Amino acid sequence: LLRGARSLDDSLTFRLVQLFNLGSRRFEQIYGEAAGMESESFLETYDLPTLSVEERTALLRKLGGGGRAAAIVTNRPCSSPPGVFNTPEAEIGVHAAGFDRMPCVASGDLGWQATALGFDVQAFLKPSPVHLLAGLRKALGEEGDRSVEMAIRLAHFGEMDPAWQALDGSRLVLFEDAPKGHTSARAAAALLLERGVQMDLLQFGIATGPDKIEALTAVGARVHPGSASSRARRTCGWTRAPT
């Protein structure tokens, strides 16, 4: 049952989840077979951002100033390099949230490199420090696969690339509704600190239920109420000056 849980042929549940996430048109383009029914993408239609247009515009304007940058870190699937199959669910969420110009590190970016190195496909996802380290490199402006490569080299092989020094003395701010994201950030900051790169880590959790509030508080987050329906809202960023 579990071996077939992510097979279109063996699991009707997986087929329906993919159909509703992607929408029938994308489903047919990606999987190369008939969807079997017409459906819009539920991610595009119902996974709505909680930031208003004005708030999003103000945030992007602030991030556009000197000494500030941000990246999205999500465990959602995303497009992978040619020859490695994945689905663009992270891209759909990022677009729906209105942050197309913000760099993103999702499971497709991490999974194919994990497989190539002989690790489990999910080895570099949150709560692994690799995920947040790669997000920081993306926020610094690094393009392509090098951000993930440098994060893996630091976290698993102890290789310190000089570019990490750009983060020394900065403030790392994380907005995350899952404890594993905060664990990833704390581990990433600890790895850098061991190598002389000191950051002021500021953690913000998003939750309303008492169990989740307790779990987020336990990993050092300051918890605020709010909707966490849009997975594209999990963001890390850094700034040179305290704000």
Short mmCIF file of N, CA and C in Angstrom, two decimals, residues 71-210:
data_model
loop_
_atom_site.label_atom_id
_atom_site.label_comp_id
_atom_site.label_asym_id
_atom_site.label_seq_id
_atom_site.Cartn_x
_atom_site.Cartn_y
_atom_site.Cartn_z
N ALA A 71 14.20 34.87 0.76
CA ALA A 71 13.95 33.70 -0.08
C ALA A 71 12.83 32.89 0.55
N ILE A 72 12.14 32.14 -0.27
CA ILE A 72 11.07 31.25 0.19
C ILE A 72 11.63 29.85 0.35
N VAL A 73 11.35 29.21 1.47
CA VAL A 73 11.78 27.84 1.71
C VAL A 73 10.54 27.00 1.99
N THR A 74 10.31 26.00 1.17
CA THR A 74 9.10 25.19 1.29
C THR A 74 9.38 23.75 0.92
N ASN A 75 8.69 22.83 1.59
CA ASN A 75 8.81 21.41 1.28
C ASN A 75 7.92 20.99 0.12
N ARG A 76 7.21 21.92 -0.46
CA ARG A 76 6.37 21.61 -1.62
C ARG A 76 7.23 21.13 -2.79
N PRO A 77 6.69 20.25 -3.63
CA PRO A 77 7.41 19.86 -4.85
C PRO A 77 7.61 21.07 -5.76
N CYS A 78 8.66 21.04 -6.56
CA CYS A 78 8.89 22.08 -7.55
C CYS A 78 9.56 21.45 -8.77
N SER A 79 9.64 22.19 -9.84
CA SER A 79 10.28 21.69 -11.05
C SER A 79 11.74 21.33 -10.76
N SER A 80 12.21 20.26 -11.39
CA SER A 80 13.58 19.79 -11.20
C SER A 80 14.32 19.86 -12.53
N PRO A 81 15.64 19.64 -12.50
CA PRO A 81 16.41 19.63 -13.75
C PRO A 81 15.89 18.57 -14.72
N PRO A 82 16.19 18.73 -16.01
CA PRO A 82 15.77 17.72 -17.00
C PRO A 82 16.22 16.33 -16.62
N GLY A 83 15.31 15.37 -16.79
CA GLY A 83 15.63 13.99 -16.44
C GLY A 83 15.21 13.59 -15.05
N VAL A 84 14.79 14.57 -14.23
CA VAL A 84 14.32 14.29 -12.87
C VAL A 84 12.88 14.76 -12.78
N PHE A 85 11.96 13.85 -12.48
CA PHE A 85 10.54 14.21 -12.49
C PHE A 85 10.12 14.88 -11.19
N ASN A 86 9.35 15.94 -11.32
CA ASN A 86 8.73 16.60 -10.17
C ASN A 86 7.60 17.48 -10.69
N THR A 87 6.79 17.99 -9.79
CA THR A 87 5.65 18.82 -10.20
C THR A 87 5.81 20.23 -9.65
N PRO A 88 5.35 21.25 -10.38
CA PRO A 88 5.61 22.65 -10.02
C PRO A 88 4.62 23.23 -9.01
N GLU A 89 4.39 22.51 -7.91
CA GLU A 89 3.41 22.99 -6.93
C GLU A 89 3.92 24.20 -6.16
N ALA A 90 5.23 24.24 -5.87
CA ALA A 90 5.79 25.41 -5.19
C ALA A 90 5.65 26.65 -6.06
N GLU A 91 5.92 26.52 -7.36
CA GLU A 91 5.79 27.65 -8.27
C GLU A 91 4.37 28.18 -8.32
N ILE A 92 3.40 27.27 -8.29
CA ILE A 92 2.00 27.69 -8.30
C ILE A 92 1.68 28.51 -7.05
N GLY A 93 2.16 28.03 -5.89
CA GLY A 93 1.92 28.74 -4.64
C GLY A 93 2.61 30.08 -4.59
N VAL A 94 3.84 30.13 -5.07
CA VAL A 94 4.59 31.40 -5.08
C VAL A 94 3.88 32.42 -5.97
N HIS A 95 3.42 31.97 -7.14
CA HIS A 95 2.71 32.87 -8.05
C HIS A 95 1.41 33.36 -7.43
N ALA A 96 0.67 32.43 -6.80
CA ALA A 96 -0.60 32.81 -6.18
C ALA A 96 -0.40 33.83 -5.07
N ALA A 97 0.74 33.74 -4.38
CA ALA A 97 1.02 34.67 -3.29
C ALA A 97 1.56 36.01 -3.79
N GLY A 98 1.92 36.06 -5.09
CA GLY A 98 2.41 37.31 -5.66
C GLY A 98 3.89 37.57 -5.46
N PHE A 99 4.68 36.47 -5.27
CA PHE A 99 6.11 36.63 -5.02
C PHE A 99 6.95 35.96 -6.10
N ASP A 100 6.55 36.09 -7.34
CA ASP A 100 7.27 35.43 -8.43
C ASP A 100 8.74 35.84 -8.50
N ARG A 101 9.04 37.05 -8.12
CA ARG A 101 10.43 37.54 -8.23
C ARG A 101 11.29 37.10 -7.05
N MET A 102 10.71 36.50 -6.04
CA MET A 102 11.49 36.07 -4.88
C MET A 102 12.04 34.66 -5.12
N PRO A 103 13.33 34.44 -4.87
CA PRO A 103 13.89 33.09 -5.08
C PRO A 103 13.28 32.09 -4.11
N CYS A 104 13.24 30.84 -4.55
CA CYS A 104 12.57 29.78 -3.78
C CYS A 104 13.42 28.53 -3.78
N VAL A 105 13.46 27.84 -2.64
CA VAL A 105 14.10 26.53 -2.54
C VAL A 105 13.05 25.54 -2.07
N ALA A 106 12.71 24.58 -2.92
CA ALA A 106 11.66 23.61 -2.61
C ALA A 106 12.19 22.19 -2.77
N SER A 107 11.31 21.20 -2.61
CA SER A 107 11.77 19.81 -2.53
C SER A 107 12.41 19.32 -3.82
N GLY A 108 11.97 19.83 -4.96
CA GLY A 108 12.58 19.41 -6.21
C GLY A 108 14.03 19.84 -6.32
N ASP A 109 14.35 21.03 -5.78
CA ASP A 109 15.73 21.52 -5.79
C ASP A 109 16.65 20.64 -4.96
N LEU A 110 16.11 20.13 -3.86
CA LEU A 110 16.91 19.39 -2.89
C LEU A 110 16.90 17.88 -3.15
N GLY A 111 15.75 17.37 -3.61
CA GLY A 111 15.60 15.92 -3.76
C GLY A 111 16.50 15.30 -4.80
N TRP A 112 16.66 15.97 -5.94
CA TRP A 112 17.47 15.35 -6.99
C TRP A 112 18.93 15.32 -6.60
N GLN A 113 19.39 16.35 -5.85
CA GLN A 113 20.79 16.34 -5.41
C GLN A 113 21.00 15.30 -4.32
N ALA A 114 20.01 15.12 -3.45
CA ALA A 114 20.11 14.09 -2.43
C ALA A 114 20.24 12.71 -3.07
N THR A 115 19.40 12.45 -4.07
CA THR A 115 19.44 11.16 -4.76
C THR A 115 20.78 10.95 -5.47
N ALA A 116 21.29 12.01 -6.11
CA ALA A 116 22.55 11.91 -6.83
C ALA A 116 23.73 11.59 -5.90
N LEU A 117 23.63 12.04 -4.65
CA LEU A 117 24.71 11.81 -3.68
C LEU A 117 24.51 10.54 -2.86
N GLY A 118 23.42 9.82 -3.13
CA GLY A 118 23.16 8.58 -2.42
C GLY A 118 22.42 8.73 -1.11
N PHE A 119 21.86 9.92 -0.85
CA PHE A 119 21.05 10.14 0.34
C PHE A 119 19.59 9.84 0.04
N ASP A 120 18.79 9.73 1.09
CA ASP A 120 17.34 9.63 0.92
C ASP A 120 16.83 10.89 0.24
N VAL A 121 15.81 10.75 -0.58
CA VAL A 121 15.32 11.88 -1.37
C VAL A 121 14.88 13.06 -0.52
N GLN A 122 14.49 12.81 0.74
CA GLN A 122 14.04 13.87 1.63
C GLN A 122 15.11 14.31 2.63
N ALA A 123 16.34 13.86 2.47
CA ALA A 123 17.38 14.08 3.47
C ALA A 123 17.70 15.55 3.69
N PHE A 124 17.55 16.40 2.67
CA PHE A 124 17.96 17.80 2.78
C PHE A 124 16.80 18.75 3.02
N LEU A 125 15.60 18.21 3.14
CA LEU A 125 14.43 19.05 3.43
C LEU A 125 14.41 19.44 4.90
N LYS A 126 13.71 20.55 5.23
CA LYS A 126 13.49 20.88 6.63
C LYS A 126 13.01 19.63 7.35
N PRO A 127 13.57 19.30 8.53
CA PRO A 127 14.37 20.11 9.45
C PRO A 127 15.88 20.10 9.19
N SER A 128 16.33 19.56 8.07
CA SER A 128 17.76 19.60 7.76
C SER A 128 18.24 21.05 7.62
N PRO A 129 19.42 21.37 8.13
CA PRO A 129 19.95 22.74 7.97
C PRO A 129 20.22 23.08 6.51
N VAL A 130 20.37 22.07 5.66
CA VAL A 130 20.64 22.33 4.24
C VAL A 130 19.58 23.22 3.62
N HIS A 131 18.33 22.99 3.99
CA HIS A 131 17.23 23.74 3.38
C HIS A 131 17.35 25.24 3.66
N LEU A 132 17.56 25.61 4.92
CA LEU A 132 17.68 27.03 5.25
C LEU A 132 18.99 27.62 4.76
N LEU A 133 20.06 26.84 4.77
CA LEU A 133 21.33 27.32 4.25
C LEU A 133 21.20 27.63 2.76
N ALA A 134 20.53 26.76 2.02
CA ALA A 134 20.32 27.01 0.59
C ALA A 134 19.45 28.25 0.39
N GLY A 135 18.45 28.43 1.26
CA GLY A 135 17.63 29.63 1.18
C GLY A 135 18.43 30.90 1.41
N LEU A 136 19.37 30.85 2.34
CA LEU A 136 20.21 32.01 2.59
C LEU A 136 21.09 32.34 1.38
N ARG A 137 21.64 31.30 0.74
CA ARG A 137 22.44 31.55 -0.45
C ARG A 137 21.59 32.14 -1.58
N LYS A 138 20.36 31.67 -1.70
CA LYS A 138 19.46 32.24 -2.70
C LYS A 138 19.16 33.70 -2.37
N ALA A 139 18.95 33.99 -1.10
CA ALA A 139 18.67 35.37 -0.69
C ALA A 139 19.86 36.28 -1.00
N LEU A 140 21.07 35.71 -0.92
CA LEU A 140 22.27 36.48 -1.23
C LEU A 140 22.42 36.75 -2.73
N GLY A 141 21.57 36.11 -3.53
CA GLY A 141 21.59 36.36 -4.96
C GLY A 141 22.20 35.26 -5.79
N GLU A 142 22.51 34.13 -5.16
CA GLU A 142 23.11 33.03 -5.91
C GLU A 142 22.04 32.35 -6.76
N GLU A 143 22.36 32.07 -7.98
CA GLU A 143 21.39 31.48 -8.91
C GLU A 143 21.73 30.03 -9.19
N GLY A 144 20.76 29.33 -9.76
CA GLY A 144 20.99 27.95 -10.17
C GLY A 144 21.12 27.00 -9.00
N ASP A 145 21.85 25.91 -9.24
CA ASP A 145 21.96 24.83 -8.25
C ASP A 145 23.08 25.05 -7.24
N ARG A 146 23.90 26.07 -7.43
CA ARG A 146 25.06 26.26 -6.57
C ARG A 146 24.65 26.52 -5.12
N SER A 147 23.51 27.18 -4.90
CA SER A 147 23.06 27.46 -3.54
C SER A 147 22.87 26.17 -2.74
N VAL A 148 22.25 25.18 -3.36
CA VAL A 148 22.04 23.89 -2.70
C VAL A 148 23.37 23.16 -2.54
N GLU A 149 24.20 23.20 -3.58
CA GLU A 149 25.49 22.53 -3.52
C GLU A 149 26.35 23.05 -2.37
N MET A 150 26.41 24.37 -2.21
CA MET A 150 27.22 24.96 -1.16
C MET A 150 26.65 24.66 0.23
N ALA A 151 25.32 24.60 0.32
CA ALA A 151 24.68 24.25 1.58
C ALA A 151 24.99 22.82 1.99
N ILE A 152 24.97 21.91 1.02
CA ILE A 152 25.29 20.51 1.30
C ILE A 152 26.75 20.37 1.71
N ARG A 153 27.63 21.07 1.01
CA ARG A 153 29.06 20.98 1.33
C ARG A 153 29.34 21.44 2.75
N LEU A 154 28.64 22.48 3.19
CA LEU A 154 28.85 22.97 4.56
C LEU A 154 28.25 22.01 5.57
N ALA A 155 27.00 21.62 5.38
CA ALA A 155 26.29 20.84 6.39
C ALA A 155 26.78 19.40 6.49
N HIS A 156 27.19 18.80 5.37
CA HIS A 156 27.53 17.38 5.39
C HIS A 156 29.01 17.08 5.24
N PHE A 157 29.76 18.04 4.70
CA PHE A 157 31.18 17.78 4.47
C PHE A 157 32.08 18.81 5.15
N GLY A 158 31.48 19.78 5.84
CA GLY A 158 32.26 20.75 6.59
C GLY A 158 33.05 21.73 5.75
N GLU A 159 32.70 21.88 4.46
CA GLU A 159 33.44 22.77 3.57
C GLU A 159 32.86 24.18 3.67
N MET A 160 33.69 25.13 4.01
CA MET A 160 33.27 26.52 4.24
C MET A 160 33.62 27.38 3.03
N ASP A 161 32.63 27.76 2.26
CA ASP A 161 32.83 28.63 1.11
C ASP A 161 32.95 30.08 1.58
N PRO A 162 33.87 30.89 1.02
CA PRO A 162 34.05 32.27 1.47
C PRO A 162 32.79 33.13 1.39
N ALA A 163 31.87 32.78 0.51
CA ALA A 163 30.66 33.60 0.34
C ALA A 163 29.80 33.64 1.60
N TRP A 164 29.96 32.64 2.49
CA TRP A 164 29.18 32.65 3.73
C TRP A 164 29.52 33.86 4.61
N GLN A 165 30.71 34.41 4.45
CA GLN A 165 31.12 35.53 5.29
C GLN A 165 30.23 36.76 5.10
N ALA A 166 29.52 36.84 3.97
CA ALA A 166 28.62 37.97 3.74
C ALA A 166 27.50 38.03 4.77
N LEU A 167 27.25 36.91 5.46
CA LEU A 167 26.17 36.85 6.46
C LEU A 167 26.65 37.24 7.86
N ASP A 168 27.93 37.39 8.04
CA ASP A 168 28.44 37.70 9.37
C ASP A 168 27.93 39.06 9.84
N GLY A 169 27.35 39.08 11.05
CA GLY A 169 26.81 40.31 11.62
C GLY A 169 25.42 40.66 11.13
N SER A 170 24.79 39.76 10.41
CA SER A 170 23.45 40.04 9.88
C SER A 170 22.37 39.49 10.80
N ARG A 171 21.14 39.84 10.50
CA ARG A 171 20.00 39.31 11.23
C ARG A 171 19.20 38.39 10.32
N LEU A 172 19.00 37.16 10.77
CA LEU A 172 18.20 36.18 10.03
C LEU A 172 16.80 36.15 10.63
N VAL A 173 15.81 36.45 9.80
CA VAL A 173 14.41 36.48 10.25
C VAL A 173 13.65 35.38 9.54
N LEU A 174 12.99 34.52 10.31
CA LEU A 174 12.24 33.41 9.74
C LEU A 174 10.77 33.53 10.11
N PHE A 175 9.89 33.41 9.11
CA PHE A 175 8.45 33.30 9.32
C PHE A 175 8.04 31.90 8.87
N GLU A 176 7.56 31.08 9.79
CA GLU A 176 7.36 29.66 9.50
C GLU A 176 6.28 29.09 10.41
N ASP A 177 5.36 28.32 9.82
CA ASP A 177 4.27 27.76 10.62
C ASP A 177 4.52 26.33 11.08
N ALA A 178 5.69 25.75 10.74
CA ALA A 178 5.99 24.38 11.13
C ALA A 178 7.27 24.35 11.98
N PRO A 179 7.27 23.60 13.08
CA PRO A 179 8.46 23.52 13.93
C PRO A 179 9.71 23.08 13.18
N LYS A 180 9.58 22.20 12.19
CA LYS A 180 10.76 21.70 11.50
C LYS A 180 11.50 22.81 10.75
N GLY A 181 10.79 23.85 10.32
CA GLY A 181 11.46 24.97 9.68
C GLY A 181 12.33 25.75 10.66
N HIS A 182 11.84 25.89 11.88
CA HIS A 182 12.62 26.59 12.92
C HIS A 182 13.82 25.75 13.34
N THR A 183 13.64 24.43 13.39
CA THR A 183 14.76 23.55 13.69
C THR A 183 15.84 23.68 12.63
N SER A 184 15.43 23.75 11.37
CA SER A 184 16.36 23.93 10.27
C SER A 184 17.14 25.23 10.40
N ALA A 185 16.44 26.32 10.73
CA ALA A 185 17.08 27.63 10.86
C ALA A 185 18.08 27.64 12.01
N ARG A 186 17.70 27.07 13.14
CA ARG A 186 18.59 27.06 14.31
C ARG A 186 19.85 26.24 14.01
N ALA A 187 19.66 25.10 13.33
CA ALA A 187 20.81 24.26 12.99
C ALA A 187 21.72 24.97 11.98
N ALA A 188 21.13 25.67 11.02
CA ALA A 188 21.92 26.41 10.03
C ALA A 188 22.73 27.51 10.69
N ALA A 189 22.09 28.25 11.59
CA ALA A 189 22.79 29.33 12.29
C ALA A 189 23.91 28.77 13.16
N ALA A 190 23.69 27.61 13.78
CA ALA A 190 24.71 27.00 14.64
C ALA A 190 25.91 26.55 13.81
N LEU A 191 25.67 25.99 12.64
CA LEU A 191 26.76 25.55 11.77
C LEU A 191 27.63 26.73 11.35
N LEU A 192 26.98 27.83 11.00
CA LEU A 192 27.73 29.01 10.59
C LEU A 192 28.49 29.63 11.77
N LEU A 193 27.87 29.63 12.93
CA LEU A 193 28.53 30.19 14.11
C LEU A 193 29.79 29.42 14.45
N GLU A 194 29.75 28.10 14.30
CA GLU A 194 30.93 27.26 14.56
C GLU A 194 32.11 27.67 13.67
N ARG A 195 31.78 28.30 12.53
CA ARG A 195 32.83 28.69 11.58
C ARG A 195 33.02 30.20 11.53
N GLY A 196 32.59 30.87 12.61
CA GLY A 196 32.87 32.29 12.75
C GLY A 196 31.91 33.24 12.09
N VAL A 197 30.79 32.74 11.59
CA VAL A 197 29.77 33.60 10.97
C VAL A 197 28.61 33.73 11.95
N GLN A 198 28.47 34.88 12.55
CA GLN A 198 27.47 35.09 13.59
C GLN A 198 26.26 35.84 13.04
N MET A 199 25.09 35.30 13.29
CA MET A 199 23.84 35.93 12.89
C MET A 199 22.90 36.04 14.08
N ASP A 200 22.12 37.08 14.09
CA ASP A 200 21.07 37.26 15.10
C ASP A 200 19.81 36.62 14.53
N LEU A 201 19.43 35.46 15.07
CA LEU A 201 18.28 34.71 14.56
C LEU A 201 17.00 35.15 15.24
N LEU A 202 16.02 35.57 14.46
CA LEU A 202 14.72 36.00 14.95
C LEU A 202 13.67 35.08 14.35
N GLN A 203 12.95 34.32 15.20
CA GLN A 203 12.01 33.32 14.73
C GLN A 203 10.57 33.75 15.02
N PHE A 204 9.74 33.73 13.98
CA PHE A 204 8.32 34.03 14.13
C PHE A 204 7.51 32.82 13.69
N GLY A 205 6.70 32.29 14.60
CA GLY A 205 5.81 31.18 14.28
C GLY A 205 4.42 31.69 13.99
N ILE A 206 3.66 30.92 13.22
CA ILE A 206 2.29 31.29 12.85
C ILE A 206 1.37 30.15 13.26
N ALA A 207 0.49 30.38 14.22
CA ALA A 207 -0.39 29.32 14.69
C ALA A 207 -1.49 29.91 15.56
N THR A 208 -2.59 29.16 15.68
CA THR A 208 -3.68 29.54 16.58
C THR A 208 -4.03 28.41 17.55
N GLY A 209 -3.88 27.15 17.11
CA GLY A 209 -4.20 26.02 17.98
C GLY A 209 -3.20 25.87 19.11
N PRO A 210 -3.63 25.47 20.31
CA PRO A 210 -2.73 25.39 21.46
C PRO A 210 -1.59 24.38 21.28
#
